[in-house]
């Protein structure tokens, strides 16, 4: 909040109580809006919660940390860039399951905002929702997510190729469940940018090994350049 407030956008705290297997849990999404003039909107989103894992000293440098850091920097860039569409930068709470991941026990914050935006009309103006998750891995392999809009995936890969980042983007399609799934059923054009191969046999994912030595600034730069290029292409 202290880093977002000085940026000059409209900052909203979207507080709610999530009904989880552990009972009611208070949660809050942070929604930052930079108004445009076109009447359309583009959202760049990610989660800022960190999974609570009993008996594990889980830091979540990549899982929760990387998307949070990415969005803080993206917000600073968005605050200065010329744009026609409304630009939203959204920090979702409650992406992680309280217990084991199921459709019901996961993505609490994005589900809440999707319902709110459906009722207040924001969803109808949304051109695209670009979600980032686990993008800090120094061994960067961005998935080709089958649950994302195929056109947006192609556009993302075209931007990456143009920037010389093609090698970081996997061409083979695979379905990923993430915060974008809260918006896909309403027909929103969604794109999930995630590297879901984290360490040998995913050994750093949801373990005490998810620490900042596994990340690299270069990976943030690659994803940042691609998201920025994509937003510039979409904005008109
Ligand atoms: Zn996670």
PDB file of C-alpha atoms and ligand atoms in Angstrom, residues 47 49-51 53 58 62-64 95-97 101 133-134 178 194 196 205-206 210, ligand 1:
ATOM      1  CA  UNK A  47      -1.148 -13.147  -6.372  1.00  0.00           C
ATOM      2  CA  UNK A  49      -0.430 -14.311  -0.724  1.00  0.00           C
ATOM      3  CA  UNK A  50       2.049 -16.972   0.368  1.00  0.00           C
ATOM      4  CA  UNK A  51       0.981 -20.527   1.084  1.00  0.00           C
ATOM      5  CA  UNK A  53       2.618 -24.976   4.934  1.00  0.00           C
ATOM      6  CA  UNK A  58       8.214 -21.570   3.514  1.00  0.00           C
ATOM      7  CA  UNK A  62       9.071 -17.233  -6.350  1.00  0.00           C
ATOM      8  CA  UNK A  63       5.562 -18.394  -5.435  1.00  0.00           C
ATOM      9  CA  UNK A  64       3.884 -15.282  -4.206  1.00  0.00           C
ATOM     10  CA  UNK A  95      -4.618 -17.789  -4.673  1.00  0.00           C
ATOM     11  CA  UNK A  96      -3.223 -20.678  -2.674  1.00  0.00           C
ATOM     12  CA  UNK A  97      -5.370 -23.483  -1.329  1.00  0.00           C
ATOM     13  CA  UNK A 101      -5.829 -27.544  -4.287  1.00  0.00           C
ATOM     14  CA  UNK A 133       2.797 -16.262 -11.389  1.00  0.00           C
ATOM     15  CA  UNK A 134       6.177 -17.823 -10.496  1.00  0.00           C
ATOM     16  CA  UNK A 178      -4.357 -20.285 -11.802  1.00  0.00           C
ATOM     17  CA  UNK A 194       3.695 -18.943 -15.449  1.00  0.00           C
ATOM     18  CA  UNK A 196       5.619 -24.214 -13.553  1.00  0.00           C
ATOM     19  CA  UNK A 205       7.768 -25.550  -5.559  1.00  0.00           C
ATOM     20  CA  UNK A 206       5.902 -25.275  -2.219  1.00  0.00           C
ATOM     21  CA  UNK A 210      11.753 -21.585  -2.674  1.00  0.00           C
TER      22      UNK A 210
HETATM   23 ZN1  LIG B   1       1.686 -21.832  -4.957  1.00  0.00          ZN
END
